[in-house]
Amino acid sequence: MALNLYAVPFSQPARAVTWLLLYKRLPFKYIPINPGSPKENGTRNPKFMEKNPGGTIPCIEETDTGFALGEAHAIMCYLSNKHGWNDVYPTDPQQRAKIDWYLHFHHRNVREASTLVVSKVRPDMQPSEEKIQLSRTLFTMSLHTIENYCLGPKCDNSPFLLGFKEPTLADFAAYVEIGQLQPGFTNVYNLNQFPNINKWLATMKNVKEHDVVHSVLADMGDLSKESPPMEVLINATKSCVKSIRERAAEMAGNSKL
């Protein structure tokens, strides 16, 4: 199976899918695409929307069958089902239901973290102050839920979300949102009041391929004081794309051995 992944490194959902693919060492072709653009290389172009009617990233395409799928969580579940990745998406109905719960909870909760970042990175897409405050409130409430019910004593102090001993789809999905806010990355939200989450973040940094996928954030740097020049964002994106493609090419070469 030849797999195309349409994505950009700065997209949080795209990072989750990219990380999963690298973590599970499934060869793929990384194809950068311009979110929201109707041009030939854009997600609102009619040709792309035939693959993903939502006109969003990430999107995968199996070139041998023509099957295409959008939405990060749908993609991660599909790939896990297809390839039998039971470590990240268990077959036990109750264990899987826990992960499905998080993947549904994520939207309009943890996902709101991205509004706090976009407002710093893309002044041309500046949300209203009301929208930023609403996102901050919803995100903070979701952090309290994770801190108190998805980590710590209620989950047997397991290193990963929901009581699991190894990372699951829930961890990949959650980290790309929460992790981007840390010092060393964008640094736009103070996480000090969440000790369980901070311990989990430290654990997730050691998960295979973390640094490759998140190099775009490291290169872009601290956004707490001012927005980065567009040149910095462009260079960070190009460098991350290059690193991802190199890792994917390495995996493809090894898979032929």
Tab-separated table of C-alpha atoms in Angstrom:
chain	number	residue	atom	x	y	z
A	1	MET	CA	0.000	0.000	0.000
A	2	ALA	CA	1.339	3.420	-1.011
A	3	LEU	CA	0.080	6.138	1.345
A	4	ASN	CA	0.013	9.893	0.757
A	5	LEU	CA	-0.378	12.255	3.690
A	6	TYR	CA	-1.509	15.797	2.885
A	7	ALA	CA	-0.472	18.015	5.756
A	8	VAL	CA	1.590	20.913	7.077
A	9	PRO	CA	3.772	20.660	10.214
A	10	PHE	CA	2.126	23.566	12.005
A	11	SER	CA	-1.296	21.854	11.931
A	12	GLN	CA	-1.961	20.141	15.241
A	13	PRO	CA	-4.179	17.353	13.822
A	14	ALA	CA	-1.644	16.794	11.039
A	15	ARG	CA	1.115	16.420	13.630
A	16	ALA	CA	-0.918	13.746	15.434
A	17	VAL	CA	-1.279	11.647	12.275
A	18	THR	CA	2.340	12.218	11.225
A	19	TRP	CA	3.573	11.177	14.654
A	20	LEU	CA	1.449	8.028	14.628
A	21	LEU	CA	2.752	7.028	11.188
A	22	LEU	CA	6.365	7.543	12.229
A	23	TYR	CA	5.811	5.850	15.588
A	24	LYS	CA	4.337	2.769	13.907
A	25	ARG	CA	6.902	2.959	11.096
A	26	LEU	CA	4.385	2.885	8.274
A	27	PRO	CA	5.983	4.330	5.107
A	28	PHE	CA	4.198	7.313	3.593
A	29	LYS	CA	4.705	10.264	1.273
A	30	TYR	CA	4.403	13.642	2.987
A	31	ILE	CA	2.727	16.207	0.713
A	32	PRO	CA	2.547	19.798	2.019
A	33	ILE	CA	-0.620	21.623	1.069
A	34	ASN	CA	-1.919	25.142	1.648
A	35	PRO	CA	-4.841	25.133	4.137
A	36	GLY	CA	-7.852	27.134	3.008
A	37	SER	CA	-6.508	27.993	-0.438
A	38	PRO	CA	-8.587	27.355	-3.590
A	39	LYS	CA	-5.418	27.246	-5.698
A	40	GLU	CA	-3.974	24.085	-7.181
A	41	ASN	CA	-1.998	23.232	-4.050
A	42	GLY	CA	-4.772	24.228	-1.650
A	43	THR	CA	-7.290	22.371	0.470
A	44	ARG	CA	-10.231	24.259	-1.041
A	45	ASN	CA	-9.302	23.282	-4.579
A	46	PRO	CA	-12.023	21.088	-6.144
A	47	LYS	CA	-9.536	18.283	-6.842
A	48	PHE	CA	-8.502	18.103	-3.207
A	49	MET	CA	-12.085	18.361	-1.998
A	50	GLU	CA	-12.889	15.237	-4.007
A	51	LYS	CA	-10.509	13.490	-1.610
A	52	ASN	CA	-11.712	15.313	1.508
A	53	PRO	CA	-15.005	17.208	1.107
A	54	GLY	CA	-14.295	19.045	4.351
A	55	GLY	CA	-11.403	20.821	2.688
A	56	THR	CA	-9.164	20.368	5.725
A	57	ILE	CA	-5.928	18.693	6.728
A	58	PRO	CA	-4.746	16.122	7.427
A	59	CYS	CA	-5.960	13.869	4.664
A	60	ILE	CA	-4.652	10.469	3.626
A	61	GLU	CA	-4.908	8.793	0.248
A	62	GLU	CA	-4.142	5.176	-0.568
A	63	THR	CA	-2.786	5.407	-4.081
A	64	ASP	CA	-3.354	1.742	-4.912
A	65	THR	CA	-7.076	1.821	-4.076
A	66	GLY	CA	-7.899	5.528	-4.376
A	67	PHE	CA	-9.397	5.507	-0.883
A	68	ALA	CA	-9.058	8.905	0.802
A	69	LEU	CA	-10.016	10.067	4.268
A	70	GLY	CA	-9.937	13.329	6.186
A	71	GLU	CA	-10.174	14.214	9.901
A	72	ALA	CA	-7.236	13.227	12.096
A	73	HIS	CA	-9.101	11.048	14.564
A	74	ALA	CA	-10.930	9.166	11.818
A	75	ILE	CA	-7.595	8.624	10.063
A	76	MET	CA	-5.860	7.350	13.195
A	77	CYS	CA	-8.698	4.946	13.998
A	78	TYR	CA	-8.832	3.713	10.398
A	79	LEU	CA	-5.096	3.072	10.200
A	80	SER	CA	-5.117	1.324	13.572
A	81	ASN	CA	-7.984	-0.913	12.500
A	82	LYS	CA	-6.440	-1.641	9.104
A	83	HIS	CA	-2.971	-2.490	10.379
A	84	GLY	CA	-3.888	-4.106	13.680
A	85	TRP	CA	-2.217	-1.478	15.861
A	86	ASN	CA	-3.831	-2.830	18.994
A	87	ASP	CA	-1.227	-1.216	21.243
A	88	VAL	CA	-2.478	2.279	20.411
A	89	TYR	CA	-6.129	1.297	19.839
A	90	PRO	CA	-7.007	-1.838	21.869
A	91	THR	CA	-9.569	-4.323	20.624
A	92	ASP	CA	-11.112	-4.782	24.069
A	93	PRO	CA	-14.441	-2.914	23.808
A	94	GLN	CA	-14.159	-1.137	27.154
A	95	GLN	CA	-10.527	-0.136	26.666
A	96	ARG	CA	-11.267	1.128	23.168
A	97	ALA	CA	-14.324	2.994	24.444
A	98	LYS	CA	-12.099	4.979	26.806
A	99	ILE	CA	-9.988	6.137	23.893
A	100	ASP	CA	-13.062	6.891	21.790
A	101	TRP	CA	-14.408	8.954	24.682
A	102	TYR	CA	-11.288	11.097	24.687
A	103	LEU	CA	-11.275	11.517	20.892
A	104	HIS	CA	-14.841	12.871	21.081
A	105	PHE	CA	-14.141	14.969	24.193
A	106	HIS	CA	-11.145	16.533	22.461
A	107	HIS	CA	-13.249	18.728	20.157
A	108	ARG	CA	-14.446	22.039	21.625
A	109	ASN	CA	-12.349	21.232	24.707
A	110	VAL	CA	-8.638	20.447	24.363
A	111	ARG	CA	-8.743	21.504	20.699
A	112	GLU	CA	-9.401	25.080	21.837
A	113	ALA	CA	-5.695	25.363	22.678
A	114	SER	CA	-5.033	26.083	19.031
A	115	THR	CA	-6.945	29.349	19.137
A	116	LEU	CA	-4.396	30.595	21.667
A	117	VAL	CA	-1.591	29.752	19.240
A	118	VAL	CA	-3.196	30.927	16.005
A	119	SER	CA	-3.809	34.343	17.544
A	120	LYS	CA	-0.028	34.657	17.947
A	121	VAL	CA	1.144	33.108	14.696
A	122	ARG	CA	-1.356	34.491	12.190
A	123	PRO	CA	-2.300	38.100	12.971
A	124	ASP	CA	-4.187	38.097	9.650
A	125	MET	CA	-6.488	35.441	11.145
A	126	GLN	CA	-6.789	37.147	14.524
A	127	PRO	CA	-9.844	35.846	16.412
A	128	SER	CA	-11.915	38.307	18.407
A	129	GLU	CA	-10.934	38.875	22.020
A	130	GLU	CA	-14.238	37.278	23.012
A	131	LYS	CA	-13.381	34.153	21.016
A	132	ILE	CA	-9.896	33.960	22.559
A	133	GLN	CA	-11.282	34.227	26.084
A	134	LEU	CA	-13.956	31.612	25.407
A	135	SER	CA	-11.322	29.238	24.022
A	136	ARG	CA	-9.095	29.845	27.033
A	137	THR	CA	-11.987	29.093	29.401
A	138	LEU	CA	-12.994	25.884	27.614
A	139	PHE	CA	-9.399	24.742	27.346
A	140	THR	CA	-8.705	25.396	31.024
A	141	MET	CA	-11.785	23.413	32.022
A	142	SER	CA	-10.599	20.521	29.863
A	143	LEU	CA	-7.178	20.593	31.527
A	144	HIS	CA	-8.809	20.227	34.939
A	145	THR	CA	-10.715	17.210	33.621
A	146	ILE	CA	-7.537	15.590	32.326
A	147	GLU	CA	-5.551	16.469	35.447
A	148	ASN	CA	-8.123	15.002	37.829
A	149	TYR	CA	-9.751	12.165	35.895
A	150	CYS	CA	-7.426	11.052	33.067
A	151	LEU	CA	-4.144	11.045	34.989
A	152	GLY	CA	-2.975	10.576	38.574
A	153	PRO	CA	-4.500	8.384	41.307
A	154	LYS	CA	-7.845	7.862	39.548
A	155	CYS	CA	-5.911	6.203	36.720
A	156	ASP	CA	-3.471	4.218	38.880
A	157	ASN	CA	-0.808	6.879	38.271
A	158	SER	CA	-0.219	5.357	34.842
A	159	PRO	CA	2.265	7.228	32.647
A	160	PHE	CA	-0.241	7.762	29.839
A	161	LEU	CA	-3.820	8.990	29.637
A	162	LEU	CA	-6.759	6.956	30.942
A	163	GLY	CA	-4.695	4.387	32.818
A	164	PHE	CA	-2.720	2.965	29.906
A	165	LYS	CA	0.882	1.819	30.255
A	166	GLU	CA	1.793	2.708	26.674
A	167	PRO	CA	0.746	5.661	24.480
A	168	THR	CA	-2.586	5.376	22.692
A	169	LEU	CA	-4.363	7.471	20.095
A	170	ALA	CA	-5.662	9.624	22.953
A	171	ASP	CA	-2.124	10.599	23.923
A	172	PHE	CA	-1.084	11.538	20.397
A	173	ALA	CA	-4.242	13.607	19.914
A	174	ALA	CA	-3.967	15.387	23.258
A	175	TYR	CA	-0.257	16.103	23.213
A	176	VAL	CA	-0.175	17.972	19.904
A	177	GLU	CA	-2.569	20.506	21.438
A	178	ILE	CA	-1.381	20.720	25.045
A	179	GLY	CA	2.290	20.129	24.329
A	180	GLN	CA	2.561	23.003	21.873
A	181	LEU	CA	1.965	25.478	24.718
A	182	GLN	CA	5.038	24.485	26.749
A	183	PRO	CA	8.156	26.582	27.312
A	184	GLY	CA	10.555	25.559	24.576
A	185	PHE	CA	7.678	25.694	22.113
A	186	THR	CA	5.112	28.530	21.919
A	187	ASN	CA	4.958	29.224	25.691
A	188	VAL	CA	1.569	30.932	25.463
A	189	TYR	CA	-0.173	29.231	28.405
A	190	ASN	CA	1.023	28.619	31.960
A	191	LEU	CA	0.629	24.922	32.800
A	192	ASN	CA	2.257	25.072	36.244
A	193	GLN	CA	-0.975	24.349	38.130
A	194	PHE	CA	-1.286	20.906	36.511
A	195	PRO	CA	1.394	18.608	37.988
A	196	ASN	CA	-0.057	15.395	36.547
A	197	ILE	CA	-0.215	16.918	33.079
A	198	ASN	CA	3.342	18.210	33.338
A	199	LYS	CA	4.582	14.749	34.303
A	200	TRP	CA	2.687	13.291	31.340
A	201	LEU	CA	4.134	15.928	28.996
A	202	ALA	CA	7.643	14.983	30.095
A	203	THR	CA	6.856	11.321	29.415
A	204	MET	CA	5.436	12.085	25.964
A	205	LYS	CA	8.614	13.953	24.982
A	206	ASN	CA	10.404	10.602	25.147
A	207	VAL	CA	7.973	8.831	22.816
A	208	LYS	CA	9.649	7.876	19.554
A	209	GLU	CA	9.724	10.541	16.823
A	210	HIS	CA	8.534	13.354	19.099
A	211	ASP	CA	11.390	15.647	18.168
A	212	VAL	CA	11.045	15.154	14.417
A	213	VAL	CA	7.344	15.988	14.392
A	214	HIS	CA	7.645	18.959	16.765
A	215	SER	CA	10.780	20.555	15.333
A	216	VAL	CA	8.590	23.178	13.674
A	217	LEU	CA	7.599	24.453	17.116
A	218	ALA	CA	11.125	24.350	18.489
A	219	ASP	CA	12.425	26.313	15.502
A	220	MET	CA	9.618	28.859	15.710
A	221	GLY	CA	10.299	29.479	19.401
A	222	ASP	CA	8.615	31.447	22.168
A	223	LEU	CA	5.505	33.365	21.059
A	224	SER	CA	4.508	34.737	24.453
A	225	LYS	CA	5.880	38.197	23.737
A	226	GLU	CA	5.433	38.697	19.990
A	227	SER	CA	4.453	36.969	16.775
A	228	PRO	CA	7.281	35.470	14.714
A	229	PRO	CA	8.247	37.022	11.370
A	230	MET	CA	6.717	35.129	8.456
A	231	GLU	CA	10.210	34.179	7.327
A	232	VAL	CA	10.757	32.309	10.610
A	233	LEU	CA	7.489	30.394	10.174
A	234	ILE	CA	8.321	29.523	6.567
A	235	ASN	CA	11.837	28.331	7.386
A	236	ALA	CA	10.631	26.306	10.379
A	237	THR	CA	8.014	24.652	8.165
A	238	LYS	CA	10.500	23.822	5.399
A	239	SER	CA	12.980	22.359	7.856
A	240	CYS	CA	10.332	20.182	9.524
A	241	VAL	CA	9.000	18.934	6.181
A	242	LYS	CA	12.535	17.952	5.206
A	243	SER	CA	13.049	16.050	8.469
A	244	ILE	CA	9.726	14.219	8.189
A	245	ARG	CA	10.417	13.235	4.586
A	246	GLU	CA	13.858	11.949	5.516
A	247	ARG	CA	12.430	9.789	8.301
A	248	ALA	CA	9.651	8.506	6.037
A	249	ALA	CA	12.191	7.689	3.309
A	250	GLU	CA	14.348	5.854	5.836
A	251	MET	CA	11.361	3.772	6.922
A	252	ALA	CA	10.468	2.997	3.301
A	253	GLY	CA	14.027	1.827	2.665
A	254	ASN	CA	14.069	-0.378	5.735
A	255	SER	CA	10.702	-1.912	4.855
A	256	LYS	CA	12.248	-3.294	1.638
A	257	LEU	CA	15.040	-5.100	3.471
